Coordinates of C-alpha atoms in Angstrom, one line a residue:
M58 CA -142.1 -60.0 -44.5
G59 CA -143.1 -56.7 -46.1
K60 CA -144.1 -55.2 -42.7
T61 CA -140.8 -56.2 -41.2
E62 CA -138.8 -54.6 -44.1
R63 CA -140.8 -51.4 -43.8
A64 CA -140.1 -51.3 -40.1
W65 CA -136.3 -51.5 -40.2
Q66 CA -136.1 -49.3 -43.3
E67 CA -137.8 -46.5 -41.2
L68 CA -134.8 -46.4 -38.9
D69 CA -132.3 -43.6 -39.5
L70 CA -128.7 -44.5 -40.3
K71 CA -127.5 -44.1 -36.7
W72 CA -130.1 -46.5 -35.4
K73 CA -129.5 -49.0 -38.3
I74 CA -125.9 -49.1 -37.2
G75 CA -127.0 -49.4 -33.6
Q76 CA -129.0 -52.5 -34.5
L77 CA -125.7 -54.2 -35.4
F78 CA -124.2 -53.9 -31.9
V79 CA -124.6 -56.1 -28.8
C80 CA -123.2 -54.5 -25.7
G81 CA -122.5 -55.4 -22.1
F82 CA -122.7 -53.3 -18.9
D83 CA -122.0 -53.5 -15.2
G84 CA -124.6 -54.1 -12.5
L85 CA -127.8 -56.0 -11.6
S86 CA -130.0 -53.2 -13.1
P87 CA -129.6 -51.1 -16.2
S88 CA -126.7 -48.8 -16.0
A89 CA -126.7 -45.2 -17.2
G90 CA -124.4 -46.3 -20.0
I91 CA -126.6 -49.1 -21.3
E92 CA -129.6 -46.8 -21.1
R93 CA -127.7 -44.3 -23.2
L94 CA -126.7 -46.9 -25.8
I95 CA -130.3 -48.1 -26.1
G96 CA -131.9 -44.6 -26.1
E97 CA -129.4 -42.7 -28.2
Y98 CA -127.9 -45.3 -30.4
G99 CA -130.6 -47.9 -30.7
I100 CA -128.4 -50.9 -30.1
G101 CA -129.7 -54.2 -31.2
G102 CA -129.0 -56.2 -28.0
V103 CA -127.3 -56.7 -24.7
V104 CA -125.1 -59.4 -23.3
Y105 CA -125.2 -60.7 -19.8
F106 CA -122.3 -61.9 -17.5
R107 CA -122.4 -63.0 -13.9
R108 CA -122.0 -59.3 -12.9
N109 CA -125.5 -58.8 -14.2
L110 CA -127.3 -61.9 -12.8
R111 CA -128.2 -63.0 -9.4
D112 CA -130.9 -65.6 -9.9
A113 CA -133.7 -66.4 -12.4
K114 CA -136.2 -64.0 -10.9
Q115 CA -133.8 -61.1 -11.0
A116 CA -132.7 -62.0 -14.5
A117 CA -136.3 -62.0 -15.7
A118 CA -136.9 -58.6 -14.1
L119 CA -133.7 -57.2 -15.7
S120 CA -134.7 -58.5 -19.1
A121 CA -138.1 -56.8 -18.8
Q122 CA -136.5 -53.5 -17.7
L123 CA -134.1 -53.5 -20.6
Q124 CA -136.9 -54.3 -23.1
S125 CA -139.0 -51.5 -21.7
L126 CA -136.2 -49.0 -22.5
S127 CA -136.1 -49.9 -26.2
S128 CA -138.5 -49.0 -28.9
V129 CA -137.1 -51.9 -30.9
P130 CA -137.1 -55.3 -29.1
L131 CA -133.6 -56.3 -27.9
L132 CA -131.6 -59.4 -28.4
T133 CA -130.7 -60.5 -24.9
A134 CA -127.7 -62.7 -25.1
I135 CA -125.7 -65.0 -22.7
D136 CA -122.9 -67.5 -22.8
Q137 CA -124.8 -70.3 -21.1
E138 CA -122.7 -73.1 -22.7
G139 CA -123.0 -75.4 -19.7
G140 CA -120.4 -76.8 -17.3
M141 CA -117.5 -74.4 -16.7
V142 CA -119.0 -71.6 -18.8
V143 CA -122.3 -70.4 -17.4
R144 CA -123.4 -66.9 -16.3
L145 CA -126.4 -68.0 -14.3
E146 CA -126.7 -70.8 -11.8
E147 CA -129.4 -69.9 -9.3
G148 CA -132.9 -70.8 -10.4
V149 CA -132.0 -72.6 -13.6
A150 CA -130.5 -76.0 -14.2
V151 CA -126.8 -75.9 -15.0
M152 CA -126.4 -78.4 -17.8
P153 CA -123.1 -80.3 -18.3
G154 CA -120.5 -78.6 -20.6
A155 CA -119.7 -79.8 -24.1
M156 CA -116.9 -82.2 -23.3
A157 CA -119.0 -83.9 -20.6
V158 CA -121.7 -84.2 -23.2
G159 CA -119.1 -85.7 -25.6
A160 CA -118.1 -88.2 -23.0
A161 CA -121.8 -89.2 -22.5
G162 CA -122.2 -89.5 -26.2
N163 CA -126.0 -89.6 -26.1
P164 CA -127.6 -87.5 -29.0
E165 CA -131.2 -87.8 -27.6
L166 CA -130.2 -86.6 -24.2
T167 CA -128.0 -83.9 -25.6
Y168 CA -131.1 -82.5 -27.5
E169 CA -133.3 -82.8 -24.4
A170 CA -130.9 -81.0 -22.2
A171 CA -130.5 -78.1 -24.7
F172 CA -134.2 -78.0 -25.3
L173 CA -135.0 -77.6 -21.5
A174 CA -132.1 -75.1 -21.1
G175 CA -133.5 -73.1 -24.0
Q176 CA -137.0 -73.1 -22.4
E177 CA -135.6 -71.9 -19.1
L178 CA -133.6 -69.1 -20.7
R179 CA -136.5 -67.9 -22.8
S180 CA -138.8 -67.9 -19.7
I181 CA -136.5 -65.3 -18.1
G182 CA -136.3 -63.1 -21.1
I183 CA -133.1 -64.4 -22.7
N184 CA -133.4 -65.1 -26.4
L185 CA -129.9 -65.7 -27.7
N186 CA -127.4 -68.2 -26.4
F187 CA -123.8 -68.0 -27.6
A188 CA -123.6 -71.8 -27.8
P189 CA -122.8 -74.5 -28.8
C190 CA -119.0 -74.5 -29.2
L191 CA -118.2 -76.4 -32.4
D192 CA -114.4 -76.2 -32.0
V193 CA -112.6 -79.5 -32.4
N194 CA -110.3 -79.7 -29.5
N195 CA -107.4 -81.8 -30.9
N196 CA -104.7 -79.8 -29.1
P197 CA -104.1 -80.7 -25.4
E198 CA -102.3 -77.4 -24.9
N199 CA -105.3 -75.3 -25.9
P200 CA -105.7 -72.9 -23.0
V201 CA -109.2 -71.5 -23.8
I202 CA -111.4 -74.2 -25.5
G203 CA -110.6 -77.5 -23.8
V204 CA -113.7 -78.8 -22.1
R205 CA -115.9 -76.3 -24.0
S206 CA -115.5 -78.6 -27.0
Y207 CA -117.3 -81.9 -27.5
G208 CA -114.0 -83.6 -28.3
E209 CA -111.4 -84.2 -30.9
N210 CA -113.4 -86.1 -33.4
P211 CA -115.0 -83.7 -36.0
E212 CA -117.9 -86.1 -36.8
A213 CA -118.8 -86.4 -33.1
V214 CA -118.5 -82.7 -32.5
A215 CA -120.8 -82.1 -35.5
A216 CA -123.4 -84.7 -34.4
L217 CA -123.7 -83.5 -30.8
G218 CA -123.4 -79.8 -31.7
V219 CA -126.4 -80.2 -34.1
Q220 CA -128.5 -81.8 -31.4
A221 CA -127.6 -79.0 -29.0
L222 CA -128.4 -76.2 -31.4
R223 CA -131.7 -77.8 -32.4
G224 CA -132.6 -78.2 -28.8
Y225 CA -131.9 -74.5 -28.0
Q226 CA -133.8 -73.3 -31.0
D227 CA -136.7 -75.6 -30.4
G228 CA -136.7 -74.4 -26.8
G229 CA -137.2 -70.8 -28.0
V230 CA -133.7 -69.2 -28.1
A231 CA -131.5 -68.5 -31.0
A232 CA -128.2 -70.5 -31.0
A233 CA -124.9 -69.1 -32.1
A234 CA -122.4 -71.8 -33.1
K235 CA -118.8 -70.8 -32.3
H236 CA -115.9 -70.0 -33.0
F237 CA -115.8 -70.0 -36.8
P238 CA -113.7 -71.3 -38.6
G239 CA -112.4 -73.1 -35.4
H240 CA -110.5 -72.3 -32.2
G241 CA -109.7 -75.9 -31.2
D242 CA -106.2 -76.3 -32.5
T243 CA -104.5 -73.3 -30.9
T244 CA -102.0 -72.9 -28.1
A245 CA -102.9 -69.2 -27.5
D246 CA -105.9 -67.6 -25.9
S247 CA -107.5 -64.9 -28.1
H248 CA -108.6 -63.1 -25.0
R249 CA -104.8 -62.4 -24.4
E250 CA -103.2 -62.6 -27.8
L251 CA -103.8 -63.4 -31.5
P252 CA -103.6 -67.1 -32.2
V253 CA -102.7 -68.7 -35.6
V254 CA -104.0 -72.0 -37.0
P255 CA -101.4 -72.8 -39.7
H256 CA -103.0 -75.8 -41.4
G257 CA -103.8 -76.1 -45.1
R258 CA -107.2 -75.9 -46.7
D259 CA -107.7 -79.7 -47.0
R260 CA -107.1 -80.3 -43.3
L261 CA -109.2 -77.3 -42.3
D262 CA -112.0 -78.5 -44.5
A263 CA -111.9 -82.1 -43.1
V264 CA -111.6 -81.1 -39.4
E265 CA -112.4 -77.5 -38.4
L266 CA -115.1 -76.8 -40.9
L267 CA -117.0 -80.1 -40.7
P268 CA -119.1 -79.2 -37.6
F269 CA -120.0 -75.8 -39.0
R270 CA -121.1 -77.3 -42.3
A271 CA -123.4 -79.6 -40.3
A272 CA -124.7 -76.6 -38.2
I273 CA -125.5 -74.6 -41.4
A274 CA -127.3 -77.6 -42.9
A275 CA -129.3 -77.9 -39.6
G276 CA -130.4 -74.3 -39.8
V277 CA -128.4 -72.7 -37.0
D278 CA -129.6 -69.1 -36.4
A279 CA -126.2 -67.5 -35.9
I280 CA -122.4 -68.2 -36.1
M281 CA -119.8 -66.5 -34.0
T282 CA -116.4 -65.7 -35.4
A283 CA -113.0 -66.5 -34.0
H284 CA -110.2 -63.9 -33.4
V285 CA -107.8 -66.4 -35.0
V286 CA -105.5 -66.1 -38.1
F287 CA -105.9 -68.7 -40.8
P288 CA -103.2 -68.1 -43.3
A289 CA -104.7 -70.7 -45.7
Y290 CA -107.7 -68.5 -46.2
E291 CA -106.3 -65.1 -45.3
P292 CA -102.6 -64.6 -46.4
D293 CA -102.5 -61.1 -45.1
G294 CA -102.6 -62.2 -41.4
T295 CA -106.0 -60.7 -40.8
P296 CA -108.0 -62.6 -38.0
A297 CA -111.2 -64.3 -39.1
T298 CA -113.4 -61.8 -37.4
L299 CA -112.2 -59.0 -39.6
S300 CA -111.6 -61.0 -42.8
R301 CA -113.9 -60.5 -45.8
R302 CA -112.2 -63.6 -47.4
I303 CA -113.4 -65.7 -44.5
L304 CA -116.7 -64.1 -43.5
T305 CA -118.0 -63.4 -46.9
G306 CA -115.9 -65.6 -49.2
L307 CA -115.8 -68.7 -47.1
L308 CA -118.8 -68.5 -44.8
R309 CA -121.4 -66.8 -47.0
E310 CA -120.4 -67.8 -50.5
R311 CA -118.7 -71.2 -50.2
L312 CA -120.6 -72.6 -47.2
A313 CA -123.9 -70.8 -48.1
F314 CA -124.7 -69.6 -44.6
R315 CA -127.7 -67.3 -44.6
G316 CA -128.1 -66.6 -40.9
V317 CA -126.5 -63.9 -38.6
V318 CA -122.8 -63.6 -38.3
V319 CA -121.8 -62.3 -34.9
T320 CA -118.3 -61.4 -33.8
D321 CA -116.7 -62.6 -30.6
C322 CA -116.1 -59.7 -28.2
L323 CA -113.9 -57.1 -29.8
E324 CA -112.5 -56.1 -26.4
M325 CA -110.4 -59.3 -26.4
N326 CA -106.7 -58.5 -26.7
A327 CA -106.5 -60.3 -30.1
I328 CA -108.5 -57.3 -31.4
A329 CA -108.3 -54.6 -28.8
G330 CA -104.5 -55.0 -28.4
T331 CA -103.8 -54.9 -32.1
I332 CA -106.1 -53.1 -34.5
G333 CA -108.3 -51.6 -31.7
V334 CA -112.0 -52.0 -30.9
A335 CA -113.3 -49.1 -33.0
R336 CA -111.3 -49.9 -36.1
G337 CA -112.1 -53.6 -35.5
A338 CA -115.8 -52.8 -35.6
V339 CA -115.4 -51.1 -39.0
E340 CA -113.4 -54.0 -40.4
A341 CA -115.8 -56.6 -39.0
V342 CA -118.8 -55.0 -40.6
K343 CA -116.9 -54.4 -43.9
G344 CA -115.9 -58.1 -43.8
G345 CA -119.4 -59.4 -43.4
A346 CA -120.3 -59.4 -39.7
D347 CA -124.0 -58.6 -38.9
L348 CA -123.6 -58.2 -35.1
V349 CA -120.7 -56.7 -33.3
L350 CA -120.1 -57.7 -29.7
V351 CA -118.5 -55.2 -27.4
S352 CA -119.0 -56.5 -23.9
H353 CA -117.5 -54.1 -21.3
R354 CA -116.4 -50.5 -21.6
L355 CA -118.8 -47.7 -22.5
D356 CA -116.1 -45.6 -24.1
R357 CA -115.1 -48.4 -26.5
Q358 CA -118.8 -49.1 -27.3
I359 CA -119.5 -45.5 -28.2
A360 CA -116.2 -45.3 -30.2
A361 CA -117.1 -48.4 -32.2
L362 CA -120.6 -47.2 -33.0
E363 CA -119.3 -43.8 -34.1
A364 CA -116.5 -45.3 -36.1
V365 CA -118.9 -47.4 -38.1
H366 CA -121.1 -44.4 -38.6
E367 CA -118.2 -42.3 -39.9
A368 CA -117.1 -45.1 -42.2
V369 CA -120.5 -45.2 -43.8
L370 CA -120.6 -41.5 -44.3
A371 CA -117.2 -41.6 -45.8
G372 CA -118.2 -44.3 -48.2
E373 CA -115.8 -46.9 -46.8
I374 CA -118.7 -49.1 -45.8
P375 CA -121.5 -49.2 -48.4
L376 CA -125.0 -48.4 -47.1
S377 CA -126.1 -51.7 -48.8
R378 CA -123.8 -53.6 -46.4
I379 CA -125.5 -52.0 -43.4
D380 CA -128.9 -52.7 -44.8
E381 CA -128.2 -56.4 -45.5
A382 CA -126.9 -56.8 -41.9
V383 CA -129.9 -55.0 -40.3
D384 CA -132.2 -57.2 -42.4
R385 CA -130.6 -60.3 -41.1
V386 CA -130.7 -59.1 -37.5
W387 CA -134.4 -58.1 -38.0
R388 CA -135.3 -61.5 -39.4
L389 CA -133.7 -63.2 -36.5
K390 CA -135.7 -61.1 -34.1
E391 CA -138.8 -61.9 -36.0
K392 CA -138.0 -65.6 -36.1
R393 CA -137.6 -65.6 -32.3
G394 CA -140.9 -63.8 -31.8
L395 CA -139.5 -60.4 -30.7
L396 CA -141.3 -58.4 -33.3
R397 CA -144.8 -59.8 -32.8
A398 CA -147.4 -59.1 -30.2
E399 CA -149.3 -62.4 -30.5
A400 CA -149.0 -64.7 -27.6
E401 CA -147.7 -67.6 -29.7
T402 CA -145.1 -66.9 -32.4
E403 CA -144.1 -69.1 -35.3
A404 CA -141.0 -70.2 -33.3
E405 CA -143.1 -71.1 -30.3
A406 CA -145.6 -73.0 -32.5
E407 CA -142.7 -74.9 -34.1
S408 CA -141.3 -75.7 -30.7
E409 CA -144.6 -77.1 -29.5
A410 CA -145.1 -79.2 -32.7
R411 CA -141.6 -80.7 -32.4
R412 CA -142.1 -81.5 -28.8
D413 CA -145.3 -83.3 -29.5
A414 CA -143.7 -85.1 -32.5
A415 CA -140.9 -86.2 -30.2
G416 CA -143.5 -87.9 -28.0
R417 CA -143.2 -85.5 -25.1
P418 CA -146.5 -84.4 -23.4
R419 CA -146.8 -80.6 -23.2
G420 CA -146.3 -80.7 -19.5
A421 CA -143.3 -83.0 -19.4
A422 CA -140.8 -80.1 -19.3
E423 CA -143.0 -78.1 -17.0
S424 CA -143.6 -74.5 -17.5
A425 CA -140.0 -73.3 -17.5
G426 CA -141.1 -69.9 -16.2
E427 CA -142.8 -71.5 -13.3
A428 CA -139.8 -73.7 -12.6
A429 CA -137.4 -70.8 -12.7
A430 CA -139.6 -68.7 -10.4
S431 CA -140.1 -71.5 -7.9
R432 CA -136.4 -72.2 -7.7
S433 CA -135.7 -68.5 -7.2
S434 CA -138.1 -68.2 -4.3
A435 CA -137.8 -69.6 -0.8
P436 CA -137.4 -73.4 -0.6
P437 CA -140.4 -75.4 0.4
A438 CA -141.2 -76.1 4.0
S439 CA -139.6 -79.5 3.8
G440 CA -136.2 -77.9 2.9
I441 CA -136.0 -80.2 -0.2
P442 CA -135.0 -78.1 -3.3
V443 CA -137.4 -77.9 -6.2
R444 CA -136.3 -80.5 -8.8
T445 CA -137.4 -80.1 -12.4
A446 CA -137.2 -82.0 -15.6
A447 CA -134.2 -79.8 -16.5
D448 CA -132.4 -80.8 -13.2
D449 CA -133.1 -84.5 -14.0
A450 CA -131.7 -84.1 -17.5
A451 CA -128.5 -82.5 -16.0
A452 CA -128.1 -85.3 -13.5
R453 CA -128.6 -88.0 -16.1
L454 CA -126.2 -86.4 -18.5
S455 CA -123.6 -86.0 -15.8
E456 CA -123.9 -89.6 -14.7
A457 CA -123.4 -90.8 -18.2
A458 CA -120.3 -88.6 -18.6
V459 CA -118.0 -89.7 -15.8
T460 CA -115.1 -91.6 -17.4
V461 CA -112.7 -94.0 -15.6
V462 CA -109.6 -93.9 -17.7
K463 CA -107.3 -96.0 -15.6
G464 CA -107.6 -98.3 -12.6
E465 CA -111.3 -99.3 -12.7
A466 CA -110.5 -102.4 -10.7
L467 CA -109.7 -100.2 -7.7
L468 CA -113.4 -99.1 -7.5
P469 CA -115.4 -98.7 -5.4
L470 CA -113.4 -96.9 -2.7
P471 CA -113.6 -98.7 0.6
R472 CA -116.2 -96.9 2.8
E473 CA -114.3 -97.7 6.1
K474 CA -111.2 -95.8 5.0
R475 CA -110.6 -92.2 6.1
V476 CA -110.6 -90.0 3.0
L477 CA -108.8 -86.8 2.4
A478 CA -110.3 -84.8 -0.5
V479 CA -108.1 -82.1 -2.0
W480 CA -110.1 -79.6 -4.0
A481 CA -108.3 -77.4 -6.5
E482 CA -110.1 -74.3 -7.5
A483 CA -109.7 -71.2 -9.6
R484 CA -110.0 -68.1 -7.5
V485 CA -109.5 -65.5 -10.1
G486 CA -112.0 -65.4 -13.0
T487 CA -111.5 -64.8 -16.7
E488 CA -114.0 -63.5 -19.2
V489 CA -114.6 -67.1 -20.2
V490 CA -114.7 -68.8 -16.8
E491 CA -116.0 -66.4 -14.2
A492 CA -114.7 -67.8 -10.8
I493 CA -117.3 -68.9 -8.3
E494 CA -116.7 -70.8 -5.1
Q495 CA -118.5 -74.1 -5.3
E496 CA -120.3 -75.2 -2.1
R497 CA -121.0 -78.7 -3.5
T498 CA -117.4 -79.9 -3.7
L499 CA -116.3 -83.5 -4.3
G500 CA -115.7 -83.8 -0.6
A501 CA -119.3 -82.8 0.2
A502 CA -120.6 -85.2 -2.4
L503 CA -118.5 -88.1 -0.9
R504 CA -119.9 -87.3 2.5
E505 CA -123.4 -87.7 1.1
E506 CA -122.3 -91.2 -0.1
G507 CA -121.4 -92.1 3.5
Y508 CA -117.6 -91.5 3.6
A509 CA -115.7 -89.9 6.4
V510 CA -114.1 -87.0 4.6
A511 CA -111.7 -84.3 5.5
E512 CA -111.5 -81.7 2.6
L513 CA -108.9 -79.0 2.0
R514 CA -109.2 -76.4 -0.7
I515 CA -106.1 -75.2 -2.6
G516 CA -105.5 -72.7 -5.4
L517 CA -104.5 -73.7 -8.9
D518 CA -100.9 -73.3 -7.8
P519 CA -101.1 -74.0 -4.0
T520 CA -99.3 -71.7 -1.5
A521 CA -96.7 -73.0 0.8
A522 CA -99.2 -72.9 3.6
E523 CA -101.8 -74.8 1.6
R524 CA -99.3 -77.5 0.6
E525 CA -98.1 -78.0 4.2
A526 CA -101.8 -78.3 5.4
V527 CA -102.5 -80.9 2.8
L528 CA -99.4 -83.0 3.5
R529 CA -100.1 -82.8 7.2
E530 CA -103.7 -84.0 6.8
A531 CA -102.5 -86.7 4.4
E532 CA -100.5 -88.3 7.2
T533 CA -103.6 -89.8 8.8
A534 CA -105.7 -90.3 5.6
E535 CA -106.0 -93.8 4.2
T536 CA -107.4 -92.6 0.8
V537 CA -106.5 -89.4 -0.9
V538 CA -108.8 -88.1 -3.7
F539 CA -107.2 -85.2 -5.5
A540 CA -109.7 -83.2 -7.5
S541 CA -107.4 -81.6 -10.0
Y542 CA -108.2 -78.4 -12.0
D543 CA -106.0 -78.0 -15.0
A544 CA -103.0 -79.6 -13.2
A545 CA -101.3 -80.1 -16.6
F546 CA -101.1 -76.2 -16.8
H547 CA -100.1 -75.6 -13.2
A548 CA -96.7 -76.9 -12.0
G549 CA -97.4 -76.4 -8.3
Q550 CA -100.6 -78.3 -8.3
A551 CA -99.0 -81.1 -10.3
A552 CA -96.1 -81.3 -7.9
L553 CA -98.4 -81.6 -4.9
A554 CA -100.5 -84.3 -6.6
N555 CA -97.3 -86.3 -7.4
E556 CA -96.1 -86.0 -3.9
L557 CA -99.4 -87.4 -2.5
C558 CA -99.4 -90.1 -5.2
G559 CA -96.0 -91.3 -4.1
R560 CA -96.9 -91.8 -0.4
P561 CA -96.9 -95.6 0.5
D562 CA -99.4 -95.3 3.3
S563 CA -102.5 -94.3 1.4
A564 CA -104.4 -95.0 -1.8
F565 CA -104.5 -92.2 -4.3
V566 CA -107.1 -91.2 -6.8
L567 CA -106.7 -88.4 -9.4
A568 CA -110.1 -87.0 -10.4
A569 CA -109.9 -84.3 -13.1
V570 CA -112.7 -81.8 -12.5
R571 CA -111.8 -79.8 -15.6
T572 CA -109.5 -80.7 -18.4
P573 CA -109.1 -84.5 -19.0
Y574 CA -105.4 -84.1 -19.8
D575 CA -104.2 -84.0 -16.1
L576 CA -103.0 -87.6 -16.2
S577 CA -99.9 -86.2 -18.2
A578 CA -99.0 -84.2 -15.1
V579 CA -99.5 -87.2 -12.6
P580 CA -98.8 -90.2 -14.8
A581 CA -98.3 -92.6 -11.8
A582 CA -101.8 -92.1 -10.5
P583 CA -103.2 -95.7 -10.1
L584 CA -106.8 -94.6 -10.5
Y585 CA -107.6 -91.7 -12.9
I586 CA -111.2 -90.6 -13.5
C587 CA -112.5 -87.6 -15.6
A588 CA -115.5 -85.5 -14.7
Y589 CA -114.8 -82.5 -17.1
E590 CA -116.2 -79.9 -14.7
N591 CA -116.7 -79.1 -11.0
K592 CA -120.4 -78.4 -11.0
P593 CA -122.8 -79.9 -8.4
A594 CA -124.5 -82.4 -10.6
M595 CA -121.2 -83.7 -11.9
M596 CA -119.8 -83.9 -8.4
A597 CA -122.7 -86.0 -7.3
A598 CA -122.2 -88.3 -10.3
L599 CA -118.5 -88.6 -9.7
A600 CA -119.0 -89.4 -6.0
G601 CA -121.6 -92.0 -7.0
V602 CA -119.0 -93.7 -9.3
L603 CA -116.3 -93.6 -6.7
A604 CA -118.7 -95.2 -4.2
G605 CA -119.9 -97.9 -6.7
R606 CA -123.4 -96.6 -6.7
L607 CA -123.2 -95.6 -10.3
P608 CA -121.5 -97.2 -13.3
A609 CA -118.8 -95.2 -15.1
G610 CA -120.3 -95.1 -18.6
G611 CA -118.4 -92.2 -20.0
V612 CA -116.1 -92.5 -23.1
L613 CA -113.0 -90.4 -23.5
P614 CA -113.8 -87.7 -26.1
V615 CA -110.1 -86.8 -26.5
T616 CA -106.8 -88.7 -26.5
V617 CA -105.1 -88.6 -23.1
G618 CA -101.5 -89.8 -23.4
A619 CA -101.6 -93.5 -24.2
Y620 CA -105.3 -93.6 -23.8
P621 CA -107.1 -93.0 -27.1
A622 CA -110.3 -91.1 -27.7
G623 CA -113.2 -93.6 -27.5
R624 CA -111.7 -95.5 -24.6
R625 CA -114.3 -96.7 -22.1
G626 CA -112.8 -97.8 -18.7

């Protein structure tokens, strides 16, 4: 460890501070701005969004380009949670999201999926995954967590979250559990405003903190903070990200976390729209954060870096606080093999040993690098896509997740009936869920099961023209399958689903392809089934259940109206 200490201590103050920042940029190749941040400020890492990534081959090349620009190896980070929150889909397996994993309830498969996902990420040069979410989603009105949570039961969230973080880390990438102390019981989105969780310490200890305690005991590499106010811990109304009472007093001292504390993005309105990004960076570092995430604008990134530098020179931030943060970041880089030239790092050796101990042959997961490269290149002559162990894990987990909440006796859907599939989709992305048009819709998956399907796409709140087209097509349909997307939050979508549900001439199926709470918007639906996400593997599993080819083995991970968490069929 002495060599490592000497290395970071040789950095000047400006570069020490730079090591505490993870920044984003625009484009598929390094921008002039990110080159400046690396070369002039010595930032510690970069974060990828869809705007940066086309496929696995390009992602690997981008990672290599960025690393070549920096004299200190970079943390290359991504929000590859699975399900609705993924930044890269081409050339890697898209694993199901947390709530689907919660519905499947299989710890071994949870670990396997995360392990294989971690291998794929590391093979393309990504070494830090901002996952898993350990938020306990016990509030149906939560607009930002929802299906990103494993469910409403703290013990289940802890058990599955630990398997996921172990899988990622054994697969070769650092895991960052989020959003500490917990973003699950909010009705506001911290990307837009500053939420408050008003509960007392006993309740927070029993619910929100339980998964994080388990993650710390399991050796999680990093924990990401929440831009949420917790009056029980911070009576001054300071959000957790900026609170010394929470980051140092609670997380470091009481919970004894020794890893890296990383902030959620300071450009979210909960920070940018209140204290501001630059001042927020100063307060976060003062409070105990080791990595500061500023994901978008170069002017804000530079302002934050300069503000922290000025705060150190002015004596507001002790140099010792900078040094302890750099030391933690450096140790994480060393642990993940970024500071060693040897072909096999300690982390890789540990991964191999655990894989063997788990009874998997070394070739069982394939070479993730070869898998990613093969899926990013042209398809084989047969036209059949390359299928990997990771793809199989995603398919098995998806099949185990599909949950029939109501009306199981109505399955399977008759194959001789004409089907209208209504596909609701988000067309405007957010920082969390970046909108992408899905080609493998539920209608497409039902066609593959042998159904005669007409499919119409609508927005989250359908236009008058979309509504009229759906109602006109429904006149000749014998079965209507409505793939809802957060209908409980969108009155227009709910109104159309209710109108279709009330038609006497056709059977009606409500299939929730995001939040499982949509039954509250269409309570008369005779058959209600939850898929938790609209990704291809899940649509194949959902269609298989509707057709009777697959059993519906999922268990509700949250309470949906009169149907309690834990309900199966």
